[in-house]
Amino acid sequence: MTTDRTGGPSRASSLPLVASELAFDFTNTTSDRGGPSQLEHLREGRDVVLWARHAKVISDSDRDASLAAVEADADLAARLLAEALDLRDTIYRIGAAISRRQPPAEEDRMQLAAIHAHCLASARLSPFGDGFVWRWDASQTLSEAIRGPIALSALTVLTQQNLARIKQCEGDHCGWLFFDTTKNRLRRWCEMSVCGNRAKVRAFRQRHFEAKTVS
Ligand SMILES: [Zn+2]
């Protein structure tokens, strides 16, 4: 399993949620995949629970009960983490391929559809406002209650949204995905204040260096 090479604590409960879509916020629980600066914030079952509450997938009371459940049951915790990472990395591969204007692998599309179908089997169609929503019972099916809304978010984007708006941050050692909701569709960074500014500083240094070498 990958770990945060900085050795710092997981920020699962405080990561910026800047992707404009739940599914992509979920893929952004790690960065610089496979690279020298990889940060992994989902390292154990409890991190999945903490992120799910942070992203409002489950309620406060669900979080507390779920943390107690994964604390008491190592198998449940391990399965929760493995299933979450499987969904996360499937969505990531699909999103990253689309952002490069490449077709996502059939295997990944099939896997996403299979997870969706599996999770939906334990959901209830419940009244919400003037309409209905899918609801899961986290006390009965924790993994499905967390993965269900995330898989649904990914499928809603894939089936109903403009795929040209799916982008990957251009920052070095980042790789975060987001759905560009800006009017002009010119968003390039996960966060301007993080990757955008780093790129600006780098471009400035580069220009400064070139100017020096030329003069
Ligand atoms: Zn970034």
XYZ file of N, CA, C and O and ligand atoms in Angstrom:
861
model
N 0.833 -1.195 0.000
C 0.000 0.000 0.000
C 0.877 1.259 0.000
O 1.909 1.296 0.634
N 0.419 2.259 -0.715
C 1.166 3.509 -0.734
C 0.958 4.265 0.567
O -0.061 4.151 1.208
N 1.943 5.011 0.941
C 1.827 5.807 2.171
C 2.236 7.241 1.863
O 2.817 7.526 0.822
N 1.923 8.089 2.774
C 2.350 9.472 2.655
C 3.850 9.500 2.937
O 4.288 9.230 4.035
N 4.631 9.815 1.912
C 6.081 9.746 2.095
C 6.624 10.857 2.973
O 7.775 10.852 3.352
N 5.781 11.846 3.261
C 6.240 12.879 4.181
C 6.087 12.392 5.613
O 6.639 12.987 6.526
N 5.303 11.310 5.803
C 5.097 10.788 7.144
C 4.111 11.600 7.956
O 3.889 11.336 9.127
N 3.498 12.591 7.338
C 2.543 13.435 8.062
C 1.227 12.715 8.291
O 0.976 11.673 7.703
N 0.390 13.283 9.152
C -0.908 12.650 9.417
C -1.835 12.757 8.205
O -1.688 13.665 7.385
N -2.775 11.810 8.106
C -3.759 11.873 7.023
C -4.618 13.132 7.181
O -5.002 13.484 8.276
N -4.910 13.787 6.050
C -5.797 14.947 6.099
C -7.172 14.591 5.533
O -7.857 15.434 4.947
N -7.568 13.321 5.725
C -8.835 12.847 5.160
C -10.024 13.707 5.583
O -10.968 13.882 4.825
N -9.971 14.265 6.787
C -11.134 15.020 7.265
C -11.013 16.516 7.021
O -11.853 17.292 7.472
N -9.959 16.935 6.294
C -9.824 18.380 6.068
C -9.357 18.730 4.660
O -9.078 19.893 4.375
N -9.273 17.751 3.760
C -8.787 18.034 2.403
C -9.706 19.038 1.698
O -10.920 18.983 1.873
N -9.157 19.907 0.868
C -10.020 20.824 0.112
C -10.941 20.029 -0.819
O -10.505 19.068 -1.455
N -12.214 20.416 -0.850
C -13.174 19.777 -1.752
C -13.434 20.778 -2.881
O -14.349 21.588 -2.821
N -12.592 20.736 -3.893
C -12.601 21.782 -4.919
C -12.902 21.245 -6.311
O -12.754 21.951 -7.295
N -13.321 19.970 -6.391
C -13.472 19.333 -7.716
C -14.820 19.614 -8.366
O -15.014 19.292 -9.531
N -15.750 20.187 -7.620
C -17.107 20.471 -8.112
C -17.943 19.218 -8.360
O -19.077 19.325 -8.798
N -17.377 18.063 -8.144
C -18.126 16.812 -8.239
C -17.595 15.869 -7.153
O -16.379 15.709 -7.022
N -18.529 15.250 -6.440
C -18.144 14.350 -5.349
C -17.145 13.282 -5.798
O -16.151 13.010 -5.120
N -17.414 12.682 -6.963
C -16.559 11.577 -7.432
C -15.111 12.032 -7.603
O -14.177 11.286 -7.274
N -14.918 13.257 -8.107
C -13.545 13.723 -8.316
C -12.916 14.198 -7.007
O -11.709 14.045 -6.802
N -13.720 14.764 -6.106
C -13.176 15.070 -4.779
C -12.625 13.790 -4.139
O -11.594 13.811 -3.473
N -13.332 12.689 -4.380
C -12.880 11.416 -3.805
C -11.547 10.974 -4.416
O -10.657 10.490 -3.702
N -11.385 11.178 -5.725
C -10.100 10.789 -6.342
C -8.967 11.661 -5.795
O -7.801 11.247 -5.820
N -9.321 12.853 -5.285
C -8.297 13.786 -4.810
C -7.899 13.538 -3.357
O -7.417 14.434 -2.675
N -8.090 12.304 -2.901
C -7.603 11.943 -1.563
C -6.174 11.416 -1.640
O -5.617 10.963 -0.645
N -5.590 11.472 -2.827
C -4.154 11.234 -2.975
C -3.664 12.173 -4.068
O -4.468 12.742 -4.810
N -2.362 12.368 -4.151
C -1.818 13.217 -5.213
C -0.465 12.670 -5.644
O 0.132 11.864 -4.938
N -0.039 13.088 -6.825
C 1.234 12.628 -7.405
C 1.319 11.092 -7.395
O 2.328 10.509 -6.966
N 0.240 10.456 -7.887
C 0.181 8.984 -7.894
C 1.448 8.368 -8.488
O 1.814 8.669 -9.618
N 2.082 7.506 -7.716
C 3.266 6.808 -8.203
C 4.498 7.677 -8.306
O 5.571 7.214 -8.673
N 4.366 8.960 -7.972
C 5.491 9.889 -8.103
C 6.264 10.032 -6.803
O 5.897 9.456 -5.775
N 7.316 10.855 -6.843
C 8.185 11.006 -5.669
C 7.528 11.756 -4.513
O 7.972 11.655 -3.379
N 6.464 12.529 -4.812
C 5.832 13.315 -3.751
C 4.436 12.798 -3.424
O 3.570 13.557 -3.005
N 4.218 11.494 -3.642
C 2.867 10.976 -3.416
C 2.403 11.178 -1.981
O 3.132 10.899 -1.025
N 1.189 11.724 -1.878
C 0.537 11.860 -0.574
C -0.690 10.971 -0.604
O -1.486 11.062 -1.518
N -0.815 10.104 0.379
C -1.981 9.216 0.466
C -2.719 9.528 1.758
O -2.148 9.430 2.836
N -3.993 9.930 1.606
C -4.764 10.286 2.803
C -5.749 9.201 3.222
O -6.345 9.302 4.283
N -5.935 8.172 2.379
C -6.770 7.033 2.768
C -5.839 5.869 3.069
O -5.438 5.124 2.184
N -5.463 5.731 4.330
C -4.474 4.706 4.706
C -5.072 3.590 5.533
O -4.490 2.538 5.679
N -6.233 3.869 6.125
C -6.923 2.832 6.885
C -8.417 3.098 6.820
O -8.846 4.160 6.356
N -9.183 2.108 7.287
C -10.637 2.209 7.184
C -11.204 3.492 7.778
O -12.100 4.120 7.208
N -10.657 3.909 8.904
C -11.200 5.096 9.564
C -11.012 6.357 8.708
O -11.835 7.277 8.768
N -9.976 6.399 7.889
C -9.782 7.560 7.011
C -10.925 7.672 5.998
O -11.339 8.771 5.624
N -11.413 6.505 5.543
C -12.521 6.494 4.579
C -13.776 7.073 5.235
O -14.494 7.890 4.656
N -14.010 6.664 6.496
C -15.165 7.171 7.244
C -15.034 8.683 7.450
O -15.978 9.443 7.229
N -13.843 9.123 7.849
C -13.630 10.551 8.126
C -13.816 11.391 6.870
O -14.422 12.458 6.896
N -13.283 10.878 5.740
C -13.473 11.639 4.485
C -14.947 11.678 4.104
O -15.456 12.719 3.665
N -15.633 10.549 4.253
C -17.051 10.478 3.869
C -17.877 11.492 4.659
O -18.790 12.116 4.122
N -17.559 11.671 5.934
C -18.274 12.690 6.715
C -17.876 14.088 6.246
O -18.715 14.962 6.080
N -16.573 14.282 6.025
C -16.066 15.580 5.561
C -16.764 15.999 4.261
O -17.136 17.162 4.085
N -16.993 15.037 3.368
C -17.628 15.331 2.074
C -19.153 15.236 2.153
O -19.826 15.271 1.132
N -19.670 15.084 3.353
C -21.120 15.045 3.605
C -21.813 13.856 2.946
O -22.983 13.918 2.568
N -21.086 12.757 2.794
C -21.685 11.530 2.266
C -22.461 10.820 3.381
O -23.487 10.194 3.135
N -21.957 10.928 4.603
C -22.654 10.341 5.759
C -22.830 11.426 6.825
O -22.176 12.470 6.766
N -23.702 11.153 7.785
C -24.012 12.136 8.835
C -23.005 12.045 9.993
O -22.205 11.106 10.059
N -23.092 12.991 10.897
C -22.237 12.965 12.096
C -22.461 11.691 12.908
O -21.501 11.059 13.369
N -23.730 11.320 13.079
C -24.000 10.125 13.893
C -23.519 8.866 13.163
O -23.010 7.935 13.793
N -23.661 8.844 11.820
C -23.115 7.718 11.039
C -21.597 7.624 11.225
O -21.040 6.534 11.365
N -20.950 8.777 11.217
C -19.489 8.787 11.376
C -19.088 8.176 12.711
O -18.224 7.301 12.777
N -19.731 8.631 13.782
C -19.357 8.154 15.107
C -19.591 6.646 15.239
O -18.730 5.913 15.735
N -20.750 6.188 14.753
C -21.054 4.756 14.837
C -20.102 3.954 13.946
O -19.643 2.858 14.318
N -19.778 4.500 12.770
C -18.913 3.784 11.823
C -17.474 3.715 12.326
O -16.787 2.705 12.150
N -17.014 4.801 12.968
C -15.658 4.781 13.528
C -15.554 3.709 14.612
O -14.560 2.974 14.685
N -16.617 3.613 15.432
C -16.625 2.587 16.473
C -16.636 1.200 15.836
O -15.941 0.280 16.300
N -17.387 1.056 14.737
C -17.502 -0.252 14.072
C -16.161 -0.676 13.458
O -15.746 -1.836 13.608
N -15.462 0.228 12.778
C -14.183 -0.155 12.154
C -13.087 -0.339 13.218
O -12.160 -1.118 13.021
N -13.245 0.373 14.312
C -12.298 0.211 15.430
C -12.402 -1.204 16.008
O -11.406 -1.826 16.355
N -13.648 -1.696 16.081
C -13.914 -2.995 16.724
C -13.721 -4.171 15.785
O -13.635 -5.319 16.225
N -13.676 -3.919 14.471
C -13.670 -5.014 13.501
C -12.601 -4.742 12.432
O -12.845 -4.003 11.477
N -11.436 -5.341 12.600
C -10.311 -5.090 11.685
C -10.634 -5.549 10.262
O -10.198 -4.928 9.289
N -11.409 -6.632 10.131
C -11.770 -7.117 8.800
C -12.662 -6.113 8.077
O -12.488 -5.845 6.884
N -13.620 -5.569 8.818
C -14.513 -4.552 8.237
C -13.698 -3.346 7.781
O -13.902 -2.821 6.678
N -12.768 -2.922 8.626
C -11.940 -1.761 8.303
C -11.098 -2.024 7.051
O -10.998 -1.167 6.158
N -10.510 -3.206 6.960
C -9.656 -3.536 5.814
C -10.476 -3.617 4.530
O -10.055 -3.144 3.469
N -11.674 -4.208 4.629
C -12.527 -4.318 3.450
C -13.013 -2.937 3.008
O -13.033 -2.622 1.817
N -13.371 -2.112 3.975
C -13.834 -0.755 3.659
C -12.761 0.005 2.891
O -13.039 0.644 1.860
N -11.519 -0.090 3.371
C -10.424 0.617 2.709
C -10.175 0.048 1.306
O -10.061 0.811 0.335
N -10.113 -1.263 1.194
C -9.808 -1.876 -0.108
C -10.888 -1.544 -1.134
O -10.578 -1.202 -2.290
N -12.146 -1.608 -0.721
C -13.238 -1.320 -1.667
C -13.274 0.159 -2.042
O -13.572 0.508 -3.180
N -12.966 1.017 -1.076
C -12.933 2.453 -1.361
C -11.811 2.777 -2.348
O -12.013 3.515 -3.315
N -10.637 2.197 -2.135
C -9.502 2.478 -3.024
C -9.758 1.931 -4.426
O -9.374 2.549 -5.423
N -10.411 0.770 -4.503
C -10.734 0.195 -5.807
C -11.649 1.142 -6.593
O -11.388 1.445 -7.767
N -12.703 1.644 -5.927
C -13.604 2.583 -6.610
C -12.862 3.874 -6.948
O -12.975 4.390 -8.062
N -12.111 4.379 -5.994
C -11.422 5.647 -6.213
C -10.487 5.584 -7.414
O -10.491 6.465 -8.274
N -9.711 4.509 -7.480
C -8.719 4.459 -8.544
C -9.356 4.125 -9.900
O -8.836 4.512 -10.945
N -10.510 3.445 -9.867
C -11.263 3.221 -11.106
C -11.760 4.561 -11.655
O -11.602 4.861 -12.850
N -12.363 5.362 -10.770
C -12.857 6.682 -11.204
C -11.691 7.550 -11.671
O -11.790 8.261 -12.671
N -10.578 7.453 -10.956
C -9.413 8.267 -11.343
C -8.938 7.922 -12.762
O -8.692 8.811 -13.579
N -8.820 6.619 -13.025
C -8.321 6.224 -14.361
C -9.275 6.682 -15.458
O -8.834 7.138 -16.512
N -10.580 6.578 -15.201
C -11.569 7.025 -16.189
C -11.458 8.541 -16.387
O -11.387 9.032 -17.519
N -11.424 9.294 -15.285
C -11.369 10.749 -15.364
C -10.080 11.236 -16.003
O -10.099 12.155 -16.831
N -8.964 10.610 -15.634
C -7.668 11.036 -16.180
C -7.622 10.767 -17.687
O -7.125 11.592 -18.463
N -8.162 9.625 -18.116
C -8.180 9.313 -19.550
C -9.014 10.345 -20.294
O -8.583 10.900 -21.317
N -10.203 10.647 -19.783
C -11.083 11.615 -20.456
C -10.420 12.987 -20.501
O -10.504 13.701 -21.497
N -9.731 13.366 -19.419
C -9.073 14.683 -19.408
C -7.973 14.763 -20.463
O -7.626 15.841 -20.922
N -7.448 13.598 -20.845
C -6.422 13.561 -21.914
C -7.066 13.324 -23.271
O -6.374 13.070 -24.246
N -8.419 13.344 -23.290
C -9.196 13.104 -24.524
C -8.938 11.700 -25.077
O -8.879 11.490 -26.268
N -8.749 10.761 -24.130
C -8.601 9.361 -24.523
C -9.793 8.578 -23.990
O -10.350 8.937 -22.949
N -10.181 7.498 -24.666
C -11.296 6.710 -24.152
C -10.889 5.936 -22.909
O -9.799 5.357 -22.874
N -11.723 5.951 -21.875
C -11.406 5.152 -20.688
C -11.430 3.662 -21.022
O -12.151 3.242 -21.929
N -10.635 2.878 -20.314
C -10.562 1.441 -20.578
C -11.919 0.785 -20.298
O -12.608 1.155 -19.343
N -12.269 -0.179 -21.127
C -13.549 -0.874 -20.957
C -13.623 -1.538 -19.579
O -14.659 -1.538 -18.918
N -12.497 -2.072 -19.149
C -12.434 -2.738 -17.838
C -12.850 -1.776 -16.712
O -13.570 -2.151 -15.789
N -12.388 -0.539 -16.811
C -12.733 0.448 -15.788
C -14.205 0.837 -15.863
O -14.864 1.008 -14.833
N -14.727 0.994 -17.076
C -16.150 1.324 -17.228
C -17.010 0.200 -16.653
O -18.004 0.447 -15.970
N -16.599 -1.049 -16.926
C -17.365 -2.191 -16.414
C -17.296 -2.257 -14.888
O -18.279 -2.555 -14.219
N -16.128 -1.960 -14.362
C -15.955 -2.005 -12.906
C -16.814 -0.935 -12.212
O -17.472 -1.202 -11.207
N -16.828 0.277 -12.763
C -17.642 1.353 -12.191
C -19.124 0.966 -12.229
O -19.849 1.138 -11.247
N -19.560 0.432 -13.357
C -20.966 0.028 -13.489
C -21.298 -1.096 -12.502
O -22.372 -1.104 -11.892
N -20.362 -2.013 -12.322
C -20.597 -3.145 -11.415
C -20.697 -2.663 -9.962
O -21.554 -3.126 -9.195
N -19.818 -1.730 -9.575
C -19.868 -1.190 -8.209
C -21.189 -0.446 -7.991
O -21.846 -0.580 -6.957
N -21.579 0.322 -8.992
C -22.846 1.067 -8.912
C -24.019 0.099 -8.709
O -24.847 0.289 -7.815
N -24.068 -0.934 -9.524
C -25.169 -1.904 -9.439
C -25.166 -2.597 -8.078
O -26.213 -2.770 -7.449
N -23.983 -2.960 -7.615
C -23.865 -3.619 -6.314
C -24.380 -2.702 -5.194
O -25.148 -3.131 -4.333
N -23.943 -1.454 -5.212
C -24.329 -0.527 -4.142
C -25.819 -0.205 -4.200
O -26.489 -0.095 -3.162
N -26.334 -0.052 -5.409
C -27.743 0.309 -5.564
C -28.669 -0.769 -5.001
O -29.783 -0.478 -4.552
N -28.179 -1.988 -4.985
C -29.001 -3.101 -4.497
C -29.355 -2.936 -3.018
O -30.336 -3.505 -2.543
N -28.566 -2.151 -2.278
C -28.879 -1.965 -0.859
C -29.415 -0.557 -0.570
O -29.492 -0.141 0.588
N -29.779 0.162 -1.634
C -30.306 1.524 -1.449
C -31.833 1.520 -1.500
O -32.435 0.619 -2.072
N -32.420 2.542 -0.873
C -33.870 2.730 -0.961
C -34.140 4.059 -1.658
O -33.434 5.044 -1.428
N -35.149 4.070 -2.501
C -35.551 5.318 -3.156
C -36.465 6.057 -2.184
O -37.578 5.618 -1.919
N -35.956 7.168 -1.628
C -36.675 7.836 -0.544
C -37.124 9.235 -0.960
O -36.408 9.928 -1.691
N -38.290 9.682 -0.463
C -38.763 11.038 -0.776
C -37.776 12.079 -0.272
O -37.204 11.932 0.812
N -37.554 13.122 -1.059
C -36.668 14.222 -0.668
C -37.171 15.482 -1.362
O -37.130 15.572 -2.591
N -37.665 16.444 -0.567
C -38.242 17.641 -1.172
C -39.396 17.250 -2.074
O -40.287 16.487 -1.677
N -39.347 17.752 -3.308
C -40.401 17.419 -4.264
C -40.094 16.135 -5.023
O -40.892 15.697 -5.856
N -38.937 15.559 -4.767
C -38.557 14.380 -5.555
C -38.104 13.224 -4.680
O -38.621 13.012 -3.578
N -37.121 12.514 -5.176
C -36.632 11.329 -4.476
C -35.109 11.272 -4.552
O -34.504 11.816 -5.472
N -34.515 10.609 -3.583
C -33.065 10.368 -3.604
C -32.809 8.916 -3.191
O -33.640 8.281 -2.539
N -31.627 8.435 -3.581
C -31.194 7.123 -3.099
C -30.653 7.290 -1.692
O -29.853 8.194 -1.437
N -31.079 6.422 -0.775
C -30.561 6.477 0.597
C -30.020 5.113 1.002
O -30.608 4.085 0.677
N -28.901 5.170 1.712
C -28.311 3.945 2.245
C -28.322 3.999 3.759
O -28.322 5.094 4.343
N -28.303 2.852 4.384
C -28.230 2.773 5.842
C -26.796 2.390 6.219
O -26.394 1.229 6.085
N -26.033 3.395 6.678
C -24.613 3.154 6.976
C -24.417 2.140 8.094
O -23.381 1.478 8.166
N -25.411 1.998 8.953
C -25.257 1.042 10.061
C -25.383 -0.398 9.564
O -24.900 -1.327 10.206
N -26.023 -0.569 8.404
C -26.196 -1.913 7.848
C -25.142 -2.222 6.784
O -24.575 -3.312 6.737
N -24.930 -1.258 5.873
C -24.029 -1.480 4.733
C -23.121 -0.256 4.603
O -23.351 0.612 3.757
N -22.105 -0.204 5.448
C -21.238 0.980 5.514
C -20.512 1.241 4.195
O -20.517 2.361 3.678
N -19.869 0.208 3.652
C -19.093 0.396 2.429
C -19.996 0.866 1.279
O -19.630 1.771 0.524
N -21.182 0.283 1.173
C -22.101 0.666 0.103
C -22.636 2.081 0.330
O -22.843 2.846 -0.617
N -22.875 2.432 1.612
C -23.397 3.763 1.926
C -22.409 4.854 1.543
O -22.793 5.975 1.210
N -21.121 4.517 1.572
C -20.093 5.495 1.197
C -19.836 5.441 -0.315
O -19.788 6.466 -0.991
N -19.710 4.230 -0.853
C -19.383 4.129 -2.285
C -20.563 4.441 -3.195
O -20.369 4.930 -4.310
N -21.793 4.154 -2.719
C -22.970 4.356 -3.566
C -23.088 5.775 -4.116
O -23.156 5.962 -5.339
N -23.093 6.797 -3.240
C -23.219 8.171 -3.741
C -22.033 8.595 -4.610
O -22.196 9.391 -5.538
N -20.857 8.054 -4.330
C -19.671 8.438 -5.105
C -19.755 7.840 -6.515
O -19.511 8.526 -7.514
N -20.132 6.563 -6.597
C -20.275 5.924 -7.915
C -21.379 6.609 -8.713
O -21.240 6.846 -9.919
N -22.451 6.977 -8.022
C -23.564 7.664 -8.686
C -23.108 9.014 -9.234
O -23.477 9.401 -10.354
N -22.292 9.723 -8.462
C -21.749 11.006 -8.909
C -20.921 10.819 -10.180
O -21.071 11.564 -11.154
N -20.069 9.808 -10.191
C -19.226 9.556 -11.371
C -20.092 9.233 -12.588
O -19.875 9.757 -13.689
N -21.096 8.390 -12.385
C -21.937 7.983 -13.512
C -22.798 9.138 -14.016
O -23.065 9.241 -15.212
N -23.225 10.005 -13.115
C -24.025 11.162 -13.536
C -23.185 12.074 -14.429
O -23.665 12.566 -15.452
N -21.927 12.280 -14.040
C -21.049 13.097 -14.880
C -20.873 12.431 -16.247
O -21.025 13.062 -17.291
N -20.574 11.141 -16.229
C -20.269 10.443 -17.486
C -21.465 10.385 -18.433
O -21.308 10.422 -19.650
N -22.666 10.290 -17.864
C -23.837 10.108 -18.725
C -24.570 11.407 -19.039
O -25.338 11.466 -19.984
N -24.346 12.447 -18.204
C -25.188 13.641 -18.376
C -24.425 14.945 -18.522
O -25.036 15.994 -18.694
N -23.114 14.915 -18.385
C -22.389 16.180 -18.394
C -21.472 16.299 -19.616
O -21.207 15.312 -20.301
N -20.992 17.523 -19.821
C -20.051 17.785 -20.907
C -18.664 17.284 -20.483
O -18.021 17.855 -19.610
N -18.208 16.220 -21.131
C -16.950 15.583 -20.703
C -15.730 16.472 -20.942
O -14.685 16.270 -20.335
N -15.860 17.470 -21.812
C -14.739 18.381 -22.059
C -14.414 19.199 -20.813
O -13.350 19.809 -20.719
N -15.339 19.202 -19.858
C -15.093 19.955 -18.624
C -14.344 19.133 -17.574
O -14.022 19.639 -16.503
N -14.119 17.848 -17.851
C -13.330 17.024 -16.913
C -11.857 17.320 -17.161
O -11.351 17.126 -18.268
N -11.180 17.801 -16.138
C -9.781 18.199 -16.307
C -8.921 17.677 -15.170
O -9.419 17.337 -14.101
N -7.607 17.676 -15.464
C -6.638 17.286 -14.450
C -5.742 18.491 -14.187
O -5.288 19.149 -15.127
N -5.493 18.765 -12.911
C -4.654 19.914 -12.537
C -3.309 19.833 -13.247
O -2.695 18.771 -13.326
N -2.847 20.973 -13.751
C -1.576 21.007 -14.470
C -0.379 21.170 -13.543
O 0.761 21.224 -13.981
N -0.640 21.271 -12.244
C 0.458 21.456 -11.288
C 1.374 20.241 -11.210
O 0.914 19.107 -11.360
N 2.650 20.490 -10.964
C 3.613 19.401 -10.784
C 3.247 18.603 -9.530
O 2.868 19.172 -8.513
N 3.419 17.287 -9.593
C 3.185 16.419 -8.439
C 1.775 16.572 -7.865
O 1.597 16.535 -6.654
N 0.799 16.825 -8.717
C -0.560 16.993 -8.215
C -1.461 15.886 -8.774
O -1.643 14.869 -8.143
N -1.996 16.091 -9.969
C -2.831 15.064 -10.583
C -4.282 15.084 -10.149
O -5.057 14.193 -10.481
N -4.688 16.094 -9.385
C -6.077 16.165 -8.952
C -6.988 16.375 -10.150
O -6.633 17.095 -11.099
N -8.159 15.753 -10.071
C -9.169 15.910 -11.116
C -10.221 16.921 -10.656
O -10.460 17.067 -9.460
N -10.838 17.589 -11.619
C -11.953 18.481 -11.272
C -12.866 18.640 -12.472
O -12.496 18.322 -13.610
N -14.068 19.102 -12.176
C -15.041 19.392 -13.214
C -15.086 20.906 -13.351
O -15.425 21.612 -12.404
N -14.683 21.394 -14.516
C -14.537 22.834 -14.731
C -15.912 23.468 -14.963
O -16.510 23.302 -16.024
N -16.384 24.200 -13.956
C -17.705 24.833 -14.088
C -17.589 26.300 -14.481
O -18.593 27.010 -14.513
N -16.364 26.759 -14.786
C -16.217 28.173 -15.130
C -16.856 28.446 -16.496
O -16.908 27.561 -17.355
N -17.312 29.679 -16.660
C -18.012 30.064 -17.889
C -17.133 29.862 -19.120
O -17.562 29.324 -20.137
N -15.874 30.302 -19.012
C -14.981 30.237 -20.179
C -14.211 28.919 -20.281
O -13.418 28.730 -21.196
N -14.414 28.021 -19.325
C -13.770 26.694 -19.308
C -12.248 26.781 -19.363
O -11.593 25.986 -20.024
N -11.695 27.767 -18.695
C -10.233 27.944 -18.747
C -9.554 27.550 -17.433
O -8.385 27.855 -17.226
N -10.298 26.894 -16.554
C -9.676 26.512 -15.277
C -8.569 25.493 -15.526
O -8.754 24.529 -16.271
N -7.399 25.710 -14.898
C -6.244 24.825 -15.116
C -5.742 24.172 -13.840
O -4.944 23.239 -13.909
N -6.167 24.705 -12.693
C -5.559 24.252 -11.444
C -6.606 23.719 -10.481
O -7.740 24.164 -10.484
N -6.168 22.800 -9.596
C -7.055 22.352 -8.521
C -7.365 23.559 -7.661
O -8.509 23.885 -7.401
N -6.315 24.240 -7.225
C -6.468 25.466 -6.455
C -5.436 26.471 -6.951
O -4.240 26.204 -6.931
N -5.936 27.617 -7.357
C -5.029 28.673 -7.824
C -4.000 29.000 -6.747
O -2.821 29.230 -7.039
N -4.438 28.989 -5.493
C -3.544 29.399 -4.397
C -2.452 28.359 -4.127
O -1.472 28.655 -3.468
N -2.614 27.148 -4.648
C -1.588 26.117 -4.434
C -0.834 25.884 -5.745
O 0.247 26.412 -5.967
N -1.404 25.114 -6.643
C -0.697 24.752 -7.875
C -0.547 25.939 -8.827
O 0.454 26.057 -9.520
N -1.543 26.811 -8.890
C -1.471 27.961 -9.800
C -0.325 28.872 -9.433
O 0.468 29.285 -10.284
N -0.205 29.168 -8.144
C 0.863 30.067 -7.714
C 2.242 29.436 -7.884
O 3.199 30.111 -8.261
N 2.330 28.126 -7.616
C 3.613 27.442 -7.798
C 4.068 27.557 -9.245
O 5.225 27.804 -9.532
N 3.115 27.375 -10.175
C 3.452 27.447 -11.599
C 3.877 28.860 -11.974
O 4.794 29.053 -12.760
N 3.214 29.855 -11.365
C 3.566 31.247 -11.656
C 4.993 31.540 -11.196
O 5.773 32.170 -11.900
N 5.313 31.069 -9.991
C 6.656 31.289 -9.437
C 7.695 30.618 -10.333
O 8.742 31.189 -10.651
N 7.378 29.392 -10.781
C 8.310 28.654 -11.638
C 8.510 29.388 -12.967
O 9.628 29.540 -13.450
N 7.408 29.880 -13.543
C 7.501 30.600 -14.822
C 8.315 31.874 -14.637
O 9.129 32.237 -15.489
N 8.142 32.541 -13.495
C 8.885 33.768 -13.222
C 10.384 33.464 -13.135
O 11.203 34.130 -13.752
N 10.706 32.383 -12.366
C 12.126 32.007 -12.215
C 12.729 31.667 -13.564
O 13.861 32.016 -13.856
N 11.944 30.929 -14.377
C 12.427 30.518 -15.695
C 12.734 31.741 -16.556
O 13.792 31.833 -17.163
N 11.807 32.705 -16.551
C 12.010 33.922 -17.357
C 13.221 34.692 -16.844
O 14.040 35.175 -17.615
N 13.331 34.759 -15.516
C 14.410 35.486 -14.876
C 15.752 34.840 -15.262
O 16.706 35.517 -15.641
N 15.774 33.496 -15.223
C 16.983 32.746 -15.545
C 17.369 32.960 -17.009
O 18.514 33.250 -17.337
N 16.358 32.883 -17.882
C 16.623 33.067 -19.319
C 17.142 34.471 -19.590
O 18.068 34.668 -20.370
N 16.536 35.465 -18.924
C 16.959 36.850 -19.117
C 18.426 37.003 -18.702
O 19.219 37.654 -19.380
N 18.787 36.342 -17.600
C 20.161 36.431 -17.087
C 21.147 35.785 -18.051
O 22.221 36.303 -18.303
N 20.736 34.595 -18.598
C 21.661 33.878 -19.476
C 21.836 34.611 -20.806
O 22.888 34.554 -21.415
N 20.773 35.297 -21.228
C 20.851 36.023 -22.504
C 21.731 37.257 -22.352
O 22.557 37.543 -23.194
N 21.584 37.973 -21.180
C 22.309 39.241 -21.023
C 23.786 39.005 -20.750
O 24.236 37.936 -20.455
Zn -3.093 20.833 -8.295
